[in-house]
mmCIF file of C-alpha atoms in Angstrom:
data_model
loop_
_atom_site.group_PDB
_atom_site.id
_atom_site.type_symbol
_atom_site.label_atom_id
_atom_site.label_comp_id
_atom_site.label_asym_id
_atom_site.label_seq_id
_atom_site.Cartn_x
_atom_site.Cartn_y
_atom_site.Cartn_z
ATOM 1 C CA ASN A 1 9.997 13.794 -12.369
ATOM 2 C CA ALA A 2 10.201 10.035 -12.801
ATOM 3 C CA GLY A 3 8.679 9.507 -9.334
ATOM 4 C CA VAL A 4 9.474 6.059 -7.918
ATOM 5 C CA THR A 5 11.173 3.608 -10.244
ATOM 6 C CA GLN A 6 11.775 -0.094 -9.706
ATOM 7 C CA THR A 7 13.817 -2.667 -11.587
ATOM 8 C CA PRO A 8 13.388 -5.325 -12.749
ATOM 9 C CA LYS A 9 9.679 -5.581 -13.602
ATOM 10 C CA PHE A 10 9.755 -9.380 -13.641
ATOM 11 C CA GLN A 11 12.210 -11.909 -12.222
ATOM 12 C CA VAL A 12 12.360 -15.677 -11.897
ATOM 13 C CA LEU A 13 14.778 -17.149 -9.369
ATOM 14 C CA LYS A 14 15.665 -20.640 -8.330
ATOM 15 C CA THR A 15 15.495 -21.556 -4.640
ATOM 16 C CA GLY A 16 18.665 -20.473 -2.883
ATOM 17 C CA GLN A 17 19.661 -17.778 -5.368
ATOM 18 C CA SER A 18 20.142 -14.200 -4.213
ATOM 19 C CA MET A 19 19.205 -10.979 -5.936
ATOM 20 C CA THR A 20 18.661 -7.274 -5.392
ATOM 21 C CA LEU A 21 15.523 -5.366 -6.277
ATOM 22 C CA GLN A 22 16.311 -1.769 -7.101
ATOM 23 C CA CYS A 23 14.250 1.247 -6.060
ATOM 24 C CA ALA A 24 14.931 4.925 -6.684
ATOM 25 C CA GLN A 25 12.978 8.136 -6.169
ATOM 26 C CA ASP A 26 13.629 11.672 -7.354
ATOM 27 C CA MET A 27 11.263 13.561 -5.045
ATOM 28 C CA ASN A 28 13.749 14.054 -2.185
ATOM 29 C CA HIS A 29 11.515 12.063 0.147
ATOM 30 C CA GLU A 30 12.891 11.096 3.538
ATOM 31 C CA TYR A 31 10.736 7.995 3.936
ATOM 32 C CA MET A 32 11.123 4.917 1.726
ATOM 33 C CA SER A 33 9.636 1.493 2.186
ATOM 34 C CA TRP A 34 9.292 -1.966 0.696
ATOM 35 C CA TYR A 35 6.064 -3.990 0.669
ATOM 36 C CA ARG A 36 5.059 -7.363 -0.601
ATOM 37 C CA GLN A 37 1.587 -7.985 -1.958
ATOM 38 C CA ASP A 38 0.105 -11.451 -1.810
ATOM 39 C CA PRO A 39 -3.426 -12.447 -2.861
ATOM 40 C CA GLY A 40 -5.967 -11.867 -0.104
ATOM 41 C CA MET A 41 -3.411 -10.296 2.255
ATOM 42 C CA GLY A 42 -3.146 -6.694 1.194
ATOM 43 C CA LEU A 43 0.308 -5.127 1.398
ATOM 44 C CA ARG A 44 2.728 -5.997 4.184
ATOM 45 C CA LEU A 45 5.650 -3.814 5.151
ATOM 46 C CA ILE A 46 9.046 -5.506 4.858
ATOM 47 C CA HIS A 47 11.559 -2.753 5.735
ATOM 48 C CA TYR A 48 11.529 0.999 5.813
ATOM 49 C CA SER A 49 13.897 3.934 6.096
ATOM 50 C CA VAL A 50 13.423 7.464 7.417
ATOM 51 C CA GLY A 51 16.618 8.806 5.896
ATOM 52 C CA ALA A 52 20.048 7.943 4.553
ATOM 53 C CA GLY A 53 21.834 5.552 6.879
ATOM 54 C CA ILE A 54 18.670 4.678 8.834
ATOM 55 C CA THR A 55 16.670 1.500 8.245
ATOM 56 C CA ASP A 56 14.263 -0.525 10.336
ATOM 57 C CA GLN A 57 12.188 -3.678 10.149
ATOM 58 C CA GLY A 58 8.546 -3.800 9.224
ATOM 59 C CA GLU A 59 5.996 -6.536 9.691
ATOM 60 C CA VAL A 60 7.676 -9.276 7.586
ATOM 61 C CA PRO A 61 11.467 -8.633 7.463
ATOM 62 C CA ASN A 62 12.824 -12.203 7.572
ATOM 63 C CA GLY A 63 14.824 -13.206 4.502
ATOM 64 C CA TYR A 64 15.341 -9.616 3.320
ATOM 65 C CA ASN A 65 18.010 -6.982 3.824
ATOM 66 C CA VAL A 66 18.009 -3.294 2.975
ATOM 67 C CA SER A 67 20.415 -0.389 3.028
ATOM 68 C CA ARG A 68 20.036 3.330 2.423
ATOM 69 C CA SER A 69 23.292 4.972 1.455
ATOM 70 C CA THR A 70 21.642 7.876 -0.376
ATOM 71 C CA THR A 71 18.307 9.671 -0.137
ATOM 72 C CA GLU A 72 17.379 8.460 -3.614
ATOM 73 C CA ASP A 73 18.058 4.721 -3.493
ATOM 74 C CA PHE A 74 16.660 1.931 -1.337
ATOM 75 C CA PRO A 75 17.576 -1.551 -2.638
ATOM 76 C CA LEU A 76 16.006 -4.729 -1.268
ATOM 77 C CA ARG A 77 18.185 -7.839 -1.106
ATOM 78 C CA LEU A 78 16.901 -11.389 -1.026
ATOM 79 C CA LEU A 79 19.649 -13.396 0.616
ATOM 80 C CA SER A 80 18.590 -16.948 -0.295
ATOM 81 C CA ALA A 81 15.336 -17.030 -2.220
ATOM 82 C CA ALA A 82 12.547 -19.355 -1.111
ATOM 83 C CA PRO A 83 9.244 -20.214 -2.836
ATOM 84 C CA SER A 84 7.442 -18.383 -0.001
ATOM 85 C CA GLN A 85 8.991 -15.161 -1.314
ATOM 86 C CA THR A 86 7.074 -15.435 -4.575
ATOM 87 C CA SER A 87 5.118 -12.197 -4.563
ATOM 88 C CA VAL A 88 4.728 -8.745 -6.058
ATOM 89 C CA TYR A 89 7.090 -6.245 -4.440
ATOM 90 C CA PHE A 90 6.355 -2.537 -4.260
ATOM 91 C CA CYS A 91 8.676 0.236 -3.238
ATOM 92 C CA ALA A 92 7.194 3.516 -1.985
ATOM 93 C CA SER A 93 8.386 6.905 -0.844
ATOM 94 C CA SER A 94 6.892 9.890 0.956
ATOM 95 C CA SER A 95 7.553 12.889 3.073
ATOM 96 C CA LEU A 96 7.309 11.787 6.710
ATOM 97 C CA GLY A 97 3.666 11.098 7.631
ATOM 98 C CA ASP A 98 2.372 11.959 4.183
ATOM 99 C CA GLU A 99 0.772 9.820 1.469
ATOM 100 C CA GLN A 100 3.099 7.297 -0.128
ATOM 101 C CA TYR A 101 3.979 7.213 -3.811
ATOM 102 C CA PHE A 102 4.362 3.688 -5.117
ATOM 103 C CA GLY A 103 6.636 2.318 -7.805
ATOM 104 C CA PRO A 104 5.310 0.082 -10.605
ATOM 105 C CA GLY A 105 6.193 -3.144 -8.791
ATOM 106 C CA THR A 106 8.392 -6.197 -9.361
ATOM 107 C CA ARG A 107 6.751 -9.555 -9.942
ATOM 108 C CA LEU A 108 9.048 -12.222 -8.457
ATOM 109 C CA THR A 109 8.656 -15.966 -8.877
ATOM 110 C CA VAL A 110 10.858 -18.388 -6.950
ATOM 111 C CA THR A 111 10.870 -21.964 -8.241
ATOM 112 C CA GLU B 1 0.395 -5.601 16.089
ATOM 113 C CA LEU B 2 -2.194 -3.364 14.518
ATOM 114 C CA LYS B 3 -4.972 -5.133 12.603
ATOM 115 C CA VAL B 4 -6.886 -3.482 9.766
ATOM 116 C CA GLU B 5 -10.136 -4.986 8.553
ATOM 117 C CA GLN B 6 -11.984 -3.909 5.455
ATOM 118 C CA ASN B 7 -15.439 -4.924 4.421
ATOM 119 C CA PRO B 8 -16.815 -5.964 2.192
ATOM 120 C CA LEU B 9 -13.957 -7.808 0.478
ATOM 121 C CA PHE B 10 -15.878 -7.961 -2.788
ATOM 122 C CA LEU B 11 -18.510 -5.536 -3.982
ATOM 123 C CA SER B 12 -20.515 -5.670 -7.172
ATOM 124 C CA MET B 13 -22.768 -2.705 -7.720
ATOM 125 C CA GLN B 14 -24.831 -1.214 -10.495
ATOM 126 C CA GLU B 15 -23.993 2.074 -12.088
ATOM 127 C CA GLY B 16 -25.764 4.950 -10.420
ATOM 128 C CA LYS B 17 -25.999 3.289 -7.004
ATOM 129 C CA ASN B 18 -24.390 4.387 -3.739
ATOM 130 C CA TYR B 19 -22.344 2.250 -1.405
ATOM 131 C CA THR B 20 -19.903 2.456 1.508
ATOM 132 C CA ILE B 21 -16.672 0.576 2.190
ATOM 133 C CA TYR B 22 -15.666 0.240 5.842
ATOM 134 C CA CYS B 23 -12.213 0.170 7.367
ATOM 135 C CA ASN B 24 -11.811 -0.786 11.042
ATOM 136 C CA TYR B 25 -8.493 -0.832 12.868
ATOM 137 C CA SER B 26 -7.481 -2.249 16.208
ATOM 138 C CA THR B 27 -5.312 0.351 17.964
ATOM 139 C CA THR B 28 -5.062 4.090 18.214
ATOM 140 C CA SER B 29 -3.862 5.953 15.166
ATOM 141 C CA ASP B 30 -4.525 9.380 13.738
ATOM 142 C CA ARG B 31 -3.386 8.760 10.179
ATOM 143 C CA LEU B 32 -5.558 6.944 7.713
ATOM 144 C CA TYR B 33 -4.941 6.617 3.995
ATOM 145 C CA TRP B 34 -7.026 5.358 1.083
ATOM 146 C CA TYR B 35 -5.463 3.970 -2.088
ATOM 147 C CA ARG B 36 -6.773 2.637 -5.363
ATOM 148 C CA GLN B 37 -5.223 -0.189 -7.376
ATOM 149 C CA ASP B 38 -6.230 -1.133 -10.911
ATOM 150 C CA PRO B 39 -5.589 -4.751 -11.982
ATOM 151 C CA GLY B 40 -1.899 -5.402 -12.606
ATOM 152 C CA LYS B 41 -0.990 -1.835 -11.671
ATOM 153 C CA SER B 42 0.522 0.036 -8.774
ATOM 154 C CA LEU B 43 -1.274 1.874 -5.986
ATOM 155 C CA GLU B 44 -2.497 5.439 -6.334
ATOM 156 C CA SER B 45 -3.195 7.682 -3.357
ATOM 157 C CA LEU B 46 -6.800 8.878 -2.989
ATOM 158 C CA PHE B 47 -7.119 10.465 0.447
ATOM 159 C CA VAL B 48 -5.094 11.282 3.546
ATOM 160 C CA LEU B 49 -7.109 11.691 6.758
ATOM 161 C CA LEU B 50 -5.134 13.110 9.662
ATOM 162 C CA SER B 51 -7.607 14.003 12.388
ATOM 163 C CA ASN B 52 -10.812 12.869 14.036
ATOM 164 C CA GLY B 53 -13.816 13.969 12.019
ATOM 165 C CA ALA B 54 -11.789 14.596 8.865
ATOM 166 C CA VAL B 55 -13.828 14.368 5.673
ATOM 167 C CA LYS B 56 -12.421 14.601 2.166
ATOM 168 C CA GLN B 57 -14.171 14.379 -1.177
ATOM 169 C CA GLU B 58 -12.955 13.924 -4.721
ATOM 170 C CA GLY B 59 -15.513 13.428 -7.453
ATOM 171 C CA ARG B 60 -17.807 10.530 -6.546
ATOM 172 C CA LEU B 61 -15.664 9.401 -3.608
ATOM 173 C CA MET B 62 -15.842 10.713 -0.064
ATOM 174 C CA ALA B 63 -13.729 9.483 2.842
ATOM 175 C CA SER B 64 -14.202 10.120 6.553
ATOM 176 C CA LEU B 65 -12.377 9.249 9.758
ATOM 177 C CA ASP B 66 -13.670 8.591 13.275
ATOM 178 C CA THR B 67 -10.616 7.959 15.436
ATOM 179 C CA LYS B 68 -12.678 7.249 18.549
ATOM 180 C CA ALA B 69 -14.520 4.420 16.809
ATOM 181 C CA ARG B 70 -11.319 3.441 14.939
ATOM 182 C CA LEU B 71 -13.325 3.533 11.729
ATOM 183 C CA SER B 72 -12.929 5.083 8.318
ATOM 184 C CA THR B 73 -15.459 4.943 5.506
ATOM 185 C CA LEU B 74 -15.145 5.389 1.763
ATOM 186 C CA HIS B 75 -18.494 6.366 0.294
ATOM 187 C CA ILE B 76 -19.211 5.965 -3.395
ATOM 188 C CA THR B 77 -21.936 8.131 -4.877
ATOM 189 C CA ALA B 78 -23.649 7.285 -8.174
ATOM 190 C CA ALA B 79 -21.060 4.702 -9.183
ATOM 191 C CA VAL B 80 -19.658 4.637 -12.704
ATOM 192 C CA HIS B 81 -17.705 1.888 -14.450
ATOM 193 C CA ASP B 82 -14.425 3.816 -14.168
ATOM 194 C CA LEU B 83 -14.528 3.324 -10.395
ATOM 195 C CA SER B 84 -14.021 -0.433 -10.799
ATOM 196 C CA ALA B 85 -10.771 -1.202 -8.935
ATOM 197 C CA THR B 86 -9.470 -2.512 -5.624
ATOM 198 C CA TYR B 87 -9.525 -0.010 -2.761
ATOM 199 C CA PHE B 88 -7.193 -0.262 0.205
ATOM 200 C CA CYS B 89 -7.183 1.573 3.481
ATOM 201 C CA ALA B 90 -3.911 1.878 5.385
ATOM 202 C CA VAL B 91 -3.267 2.978 8.955
ATOM 203 C CA GLY B 92 -0.086 4.734 9.981
ATOM 204 C CA THR B 93 1.424 4.342 13.419
ATOM 205 C CA GLY B 94 4.878 5.724 14.076
ATOM 206 C CA ASN B 95 6.832 4.960 10.915
ATOM 207 C CA GLN B 96 4.923 1.790 10.077
ATOM 208 C CA PHE B 97 1.893 1.315 7.864
ATOM 209 C CA TYR B 98 -0.665 -1.459 8.008
ATOM 210 C CA PHE B 99 -2.915 -2.159 5.048
ATOM 211 C CA GLY B 100 -6.336 -3.714 4.903
ATOM 212 C CA THR B 101 -6.861 -6.689 2.607
ATOM 213 C CA GLY B 102 -8.638 -4.513 0.059
ATOM 214 C CA THR B 103 -12.141 -4.219 -1.367
ATOM 215 C CA SER B 104 -12.527 -5.338 -4.962
ATOM 216 C CA LEU B 105 -15.200 -3.154 -6.520
ATOM 217 C CA THR B 106 -16.919 -3.992 -9.786
ATOM 218 C CA VAL B 107 -19.402 -1.508 -11.221
ATOM 219 C CA ILE B 108 -21.857 -3.114 -13.601
ATOM 220 C CA PRO B 109 -23.488 -1.072 -16.391
#
């Protein structure tokens, strides 16, 4: 079991560029989610999904899109990167209501 | 919007001492989670508390939940250096999760 995997580990973008952060899990979990972690603010939920074809917004969804075409994959798209999106991004998965398993994170810098 | 407050934010304690981290939340929920994060690493699940009065223990850590007071505690007994990390509580409501800002714990020999 690889658990939750994320790519890339590090990324530098220029303002206005777009990119996709990849997330995959091999535990057959229904629930997948994306968080951003900023100093002094804990983790904030961006988007989540309770199954293939179903996504919903979290606390801070603006500037991000997601899709869930399979149970395993849950990519996060930055449409037009802004310096305010500089952060560490974590993907997580779980059975519904259960503890979440987190990926290793992607450190994103937008200049 | 649900608010989750942890205190203290920073905690420096000597090995062998006991201490408690507090997690207060603003609206009703019956799911409370504790996670640990080492510097530069991901989050690791410690405890899942699903009902009022739930108590769970693992090694030197014990977590409890009082849903009526909207309060969870993480008690550290006889701290050791290996417990140095940042500890987060998270509250689940529906399909959303709200995290506290974390407690950075440093255990000093």
